[in-house]
Amino acid sequence: MFFLYELERVITLHPSFFGPRVKEYLTNKLLEDVEGTCTGTYYILCVMDAYDVSEGRIVPGSGVAEFTVHYRAVVWRPFKGEAVDAVVTSVNKMGFFAEIGPMGVFVSKHLIPSEIRFDENATPPQYTDNGDQVIERGTHIRIKLLGVRSDVGSMYAIGSVKEDFLGYLFPFPYVP
């Protein structure tokens, strides 16, 4: 689920950047340091604006200054039980891996409907119902998150496609 969070970060700045454009340097450094990172509970997708920059505090002995920057950011926080759209990245006989933006998800063969089976003879490897549902690398799929685990700088999940309205997403035809 997407949220707009108000966050805070302490940024150190070398004295060579002091001057009339110090706020511009701070904003650029904030964007470089924060956008696209994972805090362990959510991903910071986009910094909207830096609305409060404190006065710099010189760090004794080094000459660098510390600035506290308050900013608003769009974050994505996955929840257990949330249904999300993903793209399949690899398929094997134990299940398949998919990506939901920056987060990886594994769907076990036990969490795939029984009518969709692994086809050992297919190239590329795939799960299929011998009809119109084919789950292979690059397939768009809807997954329900059963559990989310976080590591340092990344998050992983276990998902299921064994419920109604989950699984293979039919490609929409282009209508001019």
mmCIF file with all atom_site columns, C-alpha atoms in Angstrom:
data_model
loop_
_atom_site.group_PDB
_atom_site.id
_atom_site.type_symbol
_atom_site.label_atom_id
_atom_site.label_alt_id
_atom_site.label_comp_id
_atom_site.label_asym_id
_atom_site.label_entity_id
_atom_site.label_seq_id
_atom_site.pdbx_PDB_ins_code
_atom_site.Cartn_x
_atom_site.Cartn_y
_atom_site.Cartn_z
_atom_site.occupancy
_atom_site.B_iso_or_equiv
_atom_site.pdbx_formal_charge
_atom_site.auth_seq_id
_atom_site.auth_comp_id
_atom_site.auth_asym_id
_atom_site.auth_atom_id
_atom_site.pdbx_PDB_model_num
ATOM 1   C CA . MET A 1 1   ? 0.000   0.000   0.000   1.00 0.00 ? 1   MET A CA 1
ATOM 2   C CA . PHE A 1 2   ? 1.264   3.492   -0.781  1.00 0.00 ? 2   PHE A CA 1
ATOM 3   C CA . PHE A 1 3   ? 1.584   6.202   1.851   1.00 0.00 ? 3   PHE A CA 1
ATOM 4   C CA . LEU A 1 4   ? 2.819   9.764   2.109   1.00 0.00 ? 4   LEU A CA 1
ATOM 5   C CA . TYR A 1 5   ? 5.201   9.861   5.093   1.00 0.00 ? 5   TYR A CA 1
ATOM 6   C CA . GLU A 1 6   ? 6.844   12.824  6.765   1.00 0.00 ? 6   GLU A CA 1
ATOM 7   C CA . LEU A 1 7   ? 10.409  11.772  7.505   1.00 0.00 ? 7   LEU A CA 1
ATOM 8   C CA . GLU A 1 8   ? 13.643  13.256  8.839   1.00 0.00 ? 8   GLU A CA 1
ATOM 9   C CA . ARG A 1 9   ? 17.281  12.736  7.877   1.00 0.00 ? 9   ARG A CA 1
ATOM 10  C CA . VAL A 1 10  ? 20.576  14.184  9.109   1.00 0.00 ? 10  VAL A CA 1
ATOM 11  C CA . ILE A 1 11  ? 22.861  15.083  6.211   1.00 0.00 ? 11  ILE A CA 1
ATOM 12  C CA . THR A 1 12  ? 26.524  16.033  6.545   1.00 0.00 ? 12  THR A CA 1
ATOM 13  C CA . LEU A 1 13  ? 27.939  18.546  4.105   1.00 0.00 ? 13  LEU A CA 1
ATOM 14  C CA . HIS A 1 14  ? 31.580  19.358  3.371   1.00 0.00 ? 14  HIS A CA 1
ATOM 15  C CA . PRO A 1 15  ? 32.612  23.032  3.748   1.00 0.00 ? 15  PRO A CA 1
ATOM 16  C CA . SER A 1 16  ? 33.329  23.313  0.016   1.00 0.00 ? 16  SER A CA 1
ATOM 17  C CA . PHE A 1 17  ? 29.543  23.211  -0.561  1.00 0.00 ? 17  PHE A CA 1
ATOM 18  C CA . PHE A 1 18  ? 28.774  26.104  1.800   1.00 0.00 ? 18  PHE A CA 1
ATOM 19  C CA . GLY A 1 19  ? 27.400  29.130  0.015   1.00 0.00 ? 19  GLY A CA 1
ATOM 20  C CA . PRO A 1 20  ? 24.235  30.498  -1.560  1.00 0.00 ? 20  PRO A CA 1
ATOM 21  C CA . ARG A 1 21  ? 23.246  27.106  -3.078  1.00 0.00 ? 21  ARG A CA 1
ATOM 22  C CA . VAL A 1 22  ? 23.563  25.047  0.115   1.00 0.00 ? 22  VAL A CA 1
ATOM 23  C CA . LYS A 1 23  ? 19.849  24.100  0.132   1.00 0.00 ? 23  LYS A CA 1
ATOM 24  C CA . GLU A 1 24  ? 20.121  22.858  -3.449  1.00 0.00 ? 24  GLU A CA 1
ATOM 25  C CA . TYR A 1 25  ? 23.102  20.672  -2.491  1.00 0.00 ? 25  TYR A CA 1
ATOM 26  C CA . LEU A 1 26  ? 21.198  19.324  0.516   1.00 0.00 ? 26  LEU A CA 1
ATOM 27  C CA . THR A 1 27  ? 18.155  18.485  -1.593  1.00 0.00 ? 27  THR A CA 1
ATOM 28  C CA . ASN A 1 28  ? 20.262  16.715  -4.222  1.00 0.00 ? 28  ASN A CA 1
ATOM 29  C CA . LYS A 1 29  ? 22.139  14.741  -1.548  1.00 0.00 ? 29  LYS A CA 1
ATOM 30  C CA . LEU A 1 30  ? 18.807  13.782  0.072   1.00 0.00 ? 30  LEU A CA 1
ATOM 31  C CA . LEU A 1 31  ? 17.479  12.476  -3.250  1.00 0.00 ? 31  LEU A CA 1
ATOM 32  C CA . GLU A 1 32  ? 20.673  10.479  -3.899  1.00 0.00 ? 32  GLU A CA 1
ATOM 33  C CA . ASP A 1 33  ? 20.772  8.982   -0.395  1.00 0.00 ? 33  ASP A CA 1
ATOM 34  C CA . VAL A 1 34  ? 17.096  8.179   0.164   1.00 0.00 ? 34  VAL A CA 1
ATOM 35  C CA . GLU A 1 35  ? 15.155  7.496   -3.041  1.00 0.00 ? 35  GLU A CA 1
ATOM 36  C CA . GLY A 1 36  ? 14.892  3.798   -3.867  1.00 0.00 ? 36  GLY A CA 1
ATOM 37  C CA . THR A 1 37  ? 16.044  2.567   -0.454  1.00 0.00 ? 37  THR A CA 1
ATOM 38  C CA . CYS A 1 38  ? 14.449  0.090   1.920   1.00 0.00 ? 38  CYS A CA 1
ATOM 39  C CA . THR A 1 39  ? 14.156  0.862   5.623   1.00 0.00 ? 39  THR A CA 1
ATOM 40  C CA . GLY A 1 40  ? 13.120  -2.664  6.580   1.00 0.00 ? 40  GLY A CA 1
ATOM 41  C CA . THR A 1 41  ? 9.393   -1.924  6.806   1.00 0.00 ? 41  THR A CA 1
ATOM 42  C CA . TYR A 1 42  ? 8.859   0.132   3.643   1.00 0.00 ? 42  TYR A CA 1
ATOM 43  C CA . TYR A 1 43  ? 10.497  1.295   0.414   1.00 0.00 ? 43  TYR A CA 1
ATOM 44  C CA . ILE A 1 44  ? 11.022  5.015   -0.184  1.00 0.00 ? 44  ILE A CA 1
ATOM 45  C CA . LEU A 1 45  ? 9.915   5.502   -3.775  1.00 0.00 ? 45  LEU A CA 1
ATOM 46  C CA . CYS A 1 46  ? 9.980   9.250   -4.275  1.00 0.00 ? 46  CYS A CA 1
ATOM 47  C CA . VAL A 1 47  ? 10.869  12.326  -2.248  1.00 0.00 ? 47  VAL A CA 1
ATOM 48  C CA . MET A 1 48  ? 8.138   14.911  -2.800  1.00 0.00 ? 48  MET A CA 1
ATOM 49  C CA . ASP A 1 49  ? 9.782   17.906  -1.147  1.00 0.00 ? 49  ASP A CA 1
ATOM 50  C CA . ALA A 1 50  ? 12.148  18.987  1.613   1.00 0.00 ? 50  ALA A CA 1
ATOM 51  C CA . TYR A 1 51  ? 10.051  21.412  3.624   1.00 0.00 ? 51  TYR A CA 1
ATOM 52  C CA . ASP A 1 52  ? 12.272  22.176  6.614   1.00 0.00 ? 52  ASP A CA 1
ATOM 53  C CA . VAL A 1 53  ? 16.047  22.445  6.616   1.00 0.00 ? 53  VAL A CA 1
ATOM 54  C CA . SER A 1 54  ? 17.666  23.238  9.949   1.00 0.00 ? 54  SER A CA 1
ATOM 55  C CA . GLU A 1 55  ? 20.572  25.581  10.497  1.00 0.00 ? 55  GLU A CA 1
ATOM 56  C CA . GLY A 1 56  ? 23.845  23.756  9.997   1.00 0.00 ? 56  GLY A CA 1
ATOM 57  C CA . ARG A 1 57  ? 25.762  22.572  13.062  1.00 0.00 ? 57  ARG A CA 1
ATOM 58  C CA . ILE A 1 58  ? 29.537  22.349  12.670  1.00 0.00 ? 58  ILE A CA 1
ATOM 59  C CA . VAL A 1 59  ? 30.950  19.013  13.824  1.00 0.00 ? 59  VAL A CA 1
ATOM 60  C CA . PRO A 1 60  ? 33.989  19.730  16.047  1.00 0.00 ? 60  PRO A CA 1
ATOM 61  C CA . GLY A 1 61  ? 37.293  18.465  14.693  1.00 0.00 ? 61  GLY A CA 1
ATOM 62  C CA . SER A 1 62  ? 36.185  17.757  11.131  1.00 0.00 ? 62  SER A CA 1
ATOM 63  C CA . GLY A 1 63  ? 34.756  20.991  9.757   1.00 0.00 ? 63  GLY A CA 1
ATOM 64  C CA . VAL A 1 64  ? 31.724  19.342  8.154   1.00 0.00 ? 64  VAL A CA 1
ATOM 65  C CA . ALA A 1 65  ? 28.254  20.594  9.006   1.00 0.00 ? 65  ALA A CA 1
ATOM 66  C CA . GLU A 1 66  ? 25.204  18.540  9.958   1.00 0.00 ? 66  GLU A CA 1
ATOM 67  C CA . PHE A 1 67  ? 21.798  19.600  8.687   1.00 0.00 ? 67  PHE A CA 1
ATOM 68  C CA . THR A 1 68  ? 18.505  18.043  9.763   1.00 0.00 ? 68  THR A CA 1
ATOM 69  C CA . VAL A 1 69  ? 16.151  17.851  6.780   1.00 0.00 ? 69  VAL A CA 1
ATOM 70  C CA . HIS A 1 70  ? 12.430  17.162  7.169   1.00 0.00 ? 70  HIS A CA 1
ATOM 71  C CA . TYR A 1 71  ? 10.843  15.855  3.984   1.00 0.00 ? 71  TYR A CA 1
ATOM 72  C CA . ARG A 1 72  ? 7.733   14.208  2.557   1.00 0.00 ? 72  ARG A CA 1
ATOM 73  C CA . ALA A 1 73  ? 8.100   10.964  0.634   1.00 0.00 ? 73  ALA A CA 1
ATOM 74  C CA . VAL A 1 74  ? 5.867   8.480   -1.156  1.00 0.00 ? 74  VAL A CA 1
ATOM 75  C CA . VAL A 1 75  ? 6.558   5.056   0.340   1.00 0.00 ? 75  VAL A CA 1
ATOM 76  C CA . TRP A 1 76  ? 5.350   1.546   -0.450  1.00 0.00 ? 76  TRP A CA 1
ATOM 77  C CA . ARG A 1 77  ? 4.715   -0.753  2.479   1.00 0.00 ? 77  ARG A CA 1
ATOM 78  C CA . PRO A 1 78  ? 3.614   -4.311  1.682   1.00 0.00 ? 78  PRO A CA 1
ATOM 79  C CA . PHE A 1 79  ? 1.157   -5.920  4.104   1.00 0.00 ? 79  PHE A CA 1
ATOM 80  C CA . LYS A 1 80  ? 0.307   -9.541  4.817   1.00 0.00 ? 80  LYS A CA 1
ATOM 81  C CA . GLY A 1 81  ? -2.951  -10.332 2.998   1.00 0.00 ? 81  GLY A CA 1
ATOM 82  C CA . GLU A 1 82  ? -2.500  -7.633  0.345   1.00 0.00 ? 82  GLU A CA 1
ATOM 83  C CA . ALA A 1 83  ? -3.160  -8.569  -3.299  1.00 0.00 ? 83  ALA A CA 1
ATOM 84  C CA . VAL A 1 84  ? -0.523  -7.158  -5.648  1.00 0.00 ? 84  VAL A CA 1
ATOM 85  C CA . ASP A 1 85  ? 0.416   -7.437  -9.309  1.00 0.00 ? 85  ASP A CA 1
ATOM 86  C CA . ALA A 1 86  ? 3.826   -8.910  -10.109 1.00 0.00 ? 86  ALA A CA 1
ATOM 87  C CA . VAL A 1 87  ? 5.996   -10.093 -12.979 1.00 0.00 ? 87  VAL A CA 1
ATOM 88  C CA . VAL A 1 88  ? 7.354   -13.659 -12.959 1.00 0.00 ? 88  VAL A CA 1
ATOM 89  C CA . THR A 1 89  ? 11.169  -13.759 -13.054 1.00 0.00 ? 89  THR A CA 1
ATOM 90  C CA . SER A 1 90  ? 11.904  -17.497 -12.882 1.00 0.00 ? 90  SER A CA 1
ATOM 91  C CA . VAL A 1 91  ? 10.004  -20.782 -12.859 1.00 0.00 ? 91  VAL A CA 1
ATOM 92  C CA . ASN A 1 92  ? 11.076  -24.180 -11.504 1.00 0.00 ? 92  ASN A CA 1
ATOM 93  C CA . LYS A 1 93  ? 9.366   -27.361 -10.312 1.00 0.00 ? 93  LYS A CA 1
ATOM 94  C CA . MET A 1 94  ? 9.206   -26.066 -6.698  1.00 0.00 ? 94  MET A CA 1
ATOM 95  C CA . GLY A 1 95  ? 7.256   -22.927 -7.655  1.00 0.00 ? 95  GLY A CA 1
ATOM 96  C CA . PHE A 1 96  ? 8.068   -19.559 -9.186  1.00 0.00 ? 96  PHE A CA 1
ATOM 97  C CA . PHE A 1 97  ? 9.708   -16.276 -8.248  1.00 0.00 ? 97  PHE A CA 1
ATOM 98  C CA . ALA A 1 98  ? 8.201   -12.917 -9.094  1.00 0.00 ? 98  ALA A CA 1
ATOM 99  C CA . GLU A 1 99  ? 9.023   -9.263  -8.526  1.00 0.00 ? 99  GLU A CA 1
ATOM 100 C CA . ILE A 1 100 ? 6.705   -6.613  -7.180  1.00 0.00 ? 100 ILE A CA 1
ATOM 101 C CA . GLY A 1 101 ? 8.753   -3.545  -7.968  1.00 0.00 ? 101 GLY A CA 1
ATOM 102 C CA . PRO A 1 102 ? 11.835  -3.832  -5.744  1.00 0.00 ? 102 PRO A CA 1
ATOM 103 C CA . MET A 1 103 ? 10.562  -6.782  -3.665  1.00 0.00 ? 103 MET A CA 1
ATOM 104 C CA . GLY A 1 104 ? 11.000  -10.455 -4.542  1.00 0.00 ? 104 GLY A CA 1
ATOM 105 C CA . VAL A 1 105 ? 8.198   -12.987 -3.944  1.00 0.00 ? 105 VAL A CA 1
ATOM 106 C CA . PHE A 1 106 ? 8.214   -16.788 -4.003  1.00 0.00 ? 106 PHE A CA 1
ATOM 107 C CA . VAL A 1 107 ? 5.064   -18.788 -4.732  1.00 0.00 ? 107 VAL A CA 1
ATOM 108 C CA . SER A 1 108 ? 5.374   -22.470 -3.825  1.00 0.00 ? 108 SER A CA 1
ATOM 109 C CA . LYS A 1 109 ? 3.761   -25.182 -5.968  1.00 0.00 ? 109 LYS A CA 1
ATOM 110 C CA . HIS A 1 110 ? 1.519   -25.906 -2.959  1.00 0.00 ? 110 HIS A CA 1
ATOM 111 C CA . LEU A 1 111 ? 0.111   -22.373 -3.230  1.00 0.00 ? 111 LEU A CA 1
ATOM 112 C CA . ILE A 1 112 ? -0.762  -22.720 -6.932  1.00 0.00 ? 112 ILE A CA 1
ATOM 113 C CA . PRO A 1 113 ? -4.193  -24.159 -7.901  1.00 0.00 ? 113 PRO A CA 1
ATOM 114 C CA . SER A 1 114 ? -4.126  -27.934 -8.493  1.00 0.00 ? 114 SER A CA 1
ATOM 115 C CA . GLU A 1 115 ? -5.339  -27.624 -12.106 1.00 0.00 ? 115 GLU A CA 1
ATOM 116 C CA . ILE A 1 116 ? -2.220  -25.604 -12.997 1.00 0.00 ? 116 ILE A CA 1
ATOM 117 C CA . ARG A 1 117 ? 0.702   -28.036 -13.198 1.00 0.00 ? 117 ARG A CA 1
ATOM 118 C CA . PHE A 1 118 ? 4.410   -27.744 -13.940 1.00 0.00 ? 118 PHE A CA 1
ATOM 119 C CA . ASP A 1 119 ? 5.206   -28.738 -17.523 1.00 0.00 ? 119 ASP A CA 1
ATOM 120 C CA . GLU A 1 120 ? 8.639   -30.402 -17.513 1.00 0.00 ? 120 GLU A CA 1
ATOM 121 C CA . ASN A 1 121 ? 8.811   -30.662 -21.302 1.00 0.00 ? 121 ASN A CA 1
ATOM 122 C CA . ALA A 1 122 ? 8.070   -27.015 -22.041 1.00 0.00 ? 122 ALA A CA 1
ATOM 123 C CA . THR A 1 123 ? 10.719  -24.523 -23.080 1.00 0.00 ? 123 THR A CA 1
ATOM 124 C CA . PRO A 1 124 ? 10.860  -22.141 -21.242 1.00 0.00 ? 124 PRO A CA 1
ATOM 125 C CA . PRO A 1 125 ? 9.779   -23.896 -18.006 1.00 0.00 ? 125 PRO A CA 1
ATOM 126 C CA . GLN A 1 126 ? 6.173   -23.090 -17.138 1.00 0.00 ? 126 GLN A CA 1
ATOM 127 C CA . TYR A 1 127 ? 3.085   -23.860 -15.108 1.00 0.00 ? 127 TYR A CA 1
ATOM 128 C CA . THR A 1 128 ? 0.042   -24.388 -17.294 1.00 0.00 ? 128 THR A CA 1
ATOM 129 C CA . ASP A 1 129 ? -3.512  -25.705 -17.234 1.00 0.00 ? 129 ASP A CA 1
ATOM 130 C CA . ASN A 1 130 ? -3.127  -26.796 -20.902 1.00 0.00 ? 130 ASN A CA 1
ATOM 131 C CA . GLY A 1 131 ? -5.504  -23.990 -21.787 1.00 0.00 ? 131 GLY A CA 1
ATOM 132 C CA . ASP A 1 132 ? -5.093  -20.254 -21.767 1.00 0.00 ? 132 ASP A CA 1
ATOM 133 C CA . GLN A 1 133 ? -3.272  -19.937 -18.426 1.00 0.00 ? 133 GLN A CA 1
ATOM 134 C CA . VAL A 1 134 ? 0.502   -20.112 -18.798 1.00 0.00 ? 134 VAL A CA 1
ATOM 135 C CA . ILE A 1 135 ? 2.820   -18.946 -16.023 1.00 0.00 ? 135 ILE A CA 1
ATOM 136 C CA . GLU A 1 136 ? 6.321   -18.472 -17.407 1.00 0.00 ? 136 GLU A CA 1
ATOM 137 C CA . ARG A 1 137 ? 9.090   -15.888 -17.191 1.00 0.00 ? 137 ARG A CA 1
ATOM 138 C CA . GLY A 1 138 ? 7.669   -12.428 -17.969 1.00 0.00 ? 138 GLY A CA 1
ATOM 139 C CA . THR A 1 139 ? 4.044   -13.319 -17.176 1.00 0.00 ? 139 THR A CA 1
ATOM 140 C CA . HIS A 1 140 ? 1.999   -10.714 -15.309 1.00 0.00 ? 140 HIS A CA 1
ATOM 141 C CA . ILE A 1 141 ? 0.317   -12.265 -12.303 1.00 0.00 ? 141 ILE A CA 1
ATOM 142 C CA . ARG A 1 142 ? -1.777  -11.256 -9.285  1.00 0.00 ? 142 ARG A CA 1
ATOM 143 C CA . ILE A 1 143 ? -0.477  -12.571 -5.957  1.00 0.00 ? 143 ILE A CA 1
ATOM 144 C CA . LYS A 1 144 ? -1.764  -12.463 -2.382  1.00 0.00 ? 144 LYS A CA 1
ATOM 145 C CA . LEU A 1 145 ? 1.049   -11.860 0.117   1.00 0.00 ? 145 LEU A CA 1
ATOM 146 C CA . LEU A 1 146 ? 1.032   -14.465 2.892   1.00 0.00 ? 146 LEU A CA 1
ATOM 147 C CA . GLY A 1 147 ? 4.116   -13.230 4.712   1.00 0.00 ? 147 GLY A CA 1
ATOM 148 C CA . VAL A 1 148 ? 6.684   -10.456 4.448   1.00 0.00 ? 148 VAL A CA 1
ATOM 149 C CA . ARG A 1 149 ? 10.236  -10.699 5.774   1.00 0.00 ? 149 ARG A CA 1
ATOM 150 C CA . SER A 1 150 ? 12.816  -7.936  5.898   1.00 0.00 ? 150 SER A CA 1
ATOM 151 C CA . ASP A 1 151 ? 16.587  -8.092  5.710   1.00 0.00 ? 151 ASP A CA 1
ATOM 152 C CA . VAL A 1 152 ? 19.086  -5.254  5.825   1.00 0.00 ? 152 VAL A CA 1
ATOM 153 C CA . GLY A 1 153 ? 18.188  -3.057  2.864   1.00 0.00 ? 153 GLY A CA 1
ATOM 154 C CA . SER A 1 154 ? 15.638  -5.408  1.264   1.00 0.00 ? 154 SER A CA 1
ATOM 155 C CA . MET A 1 155 ? 12.366  -7.244  1.773   1.00 0.00 ? 155 MET A CA 1
ATOM 156 C CA . TYR A 1 156 ? 11.077  -10.630 0.616   1.00 0.00 ? 156 TYR A CA 1
ATOM 157 C CA . ALA A 1 157 ? 7.649   -12.253 0.623   1.00 0.00 ? 157 ALA A CA 1
ATOM 158 C CA . ILE A 1 158 ? 5.821   -15.537 0.257   1.00 0.00 ? 158 ILE A CA 1
ATOM 159 C CA . GLY A 1 159 ? 2.720   -15.413 -1.906  1.00 0.00 ? 159 GLY A CA 1
ATOM 160 C CA . SER A 1 160 ? -0.232  -17.451 -3.097  1.00 0.00 ? 160 SER A CA 1
ATOM 161 C CA . VAL A 1 161 ? -2.316  -17.622 -6.268  1.00 0.00 ? 161 VAL A CA 1
ATOM 162 C CA . LYS A 1 162 ? -4.700  -20.272 -4.912  1.00 0.00 ? 162 LYS A CA 1
ATOM 163 C CA . GLU A 1 163 ? -7.712  -18.016 -4.261  1.00 0.00 ? 163 GLU A CA 1
ATOM 164 C CA . ASP A 1 164 ? -10.374 -16.400 -6.408  1.00 0.00 ? 164 ASP A CA 1
ATOM 165 C CA . PHE A 1 165 ? -9.286  -13.519 -8.671  1.00 0.00 ? 165 PHE A CA 1
ATOM 166 C CA . LEU A 1 166 ? -5.595  -14.367 -8.235  1.00 0.00 ? 166 LEU A CA 1
ATOM 167 C CA . GLY A 1 167 ? -3.154  -15.808 -10.746 1.00 0.00 ? 167 GLY A CA 1
ATOM 168 C CA . TYR A 1 168 ? -2.572  -15.205 -14.419 1.00 0.00 ? 168 TYR A CA 1
ATOM 169 C CA . LEU A 1 169 ? -3.587  -11.761 -15.695 1.00 0.00 ? 169 LEU A CA 1
ATOM 170 C CA . PHE A 1 170 ? -4.902  -11.916 -19.240 1.00 0.00 ? 170 PHE A CA 1
ATOM 171 C CA . PRO A 1 171 ? -3.231  -9.373  -21.514 1.00 0.00 ? 171 PRO A CA 1
ATOM 172 C CA . PHE A 1 172 ? -5.555  -6.575  -22.472 1.00 0.00 ? 172 PHE A CA 1
ATOM 173 C CA . PRO A 1 173 ? -5.949  -6.200  -26.232 1.00 0.00 ? 173 PRO A CA 1
ATOM 174 C CA . TYR A 1 174 ? -4.950  -2.854  -27.691 1.00 0.00 ? 174 TYR A CA 1
ATOM 175 C CA . VAL A 1 175 ? -8.006  -0.916  -28.846 1.00 0.00 ? 175 VAL A CA 1
ATOM 176 C CA . PRO A 1 176 ? -7.150  2.228   -30.853 1.00 0.00 ? 176 PRO A CA 1
#
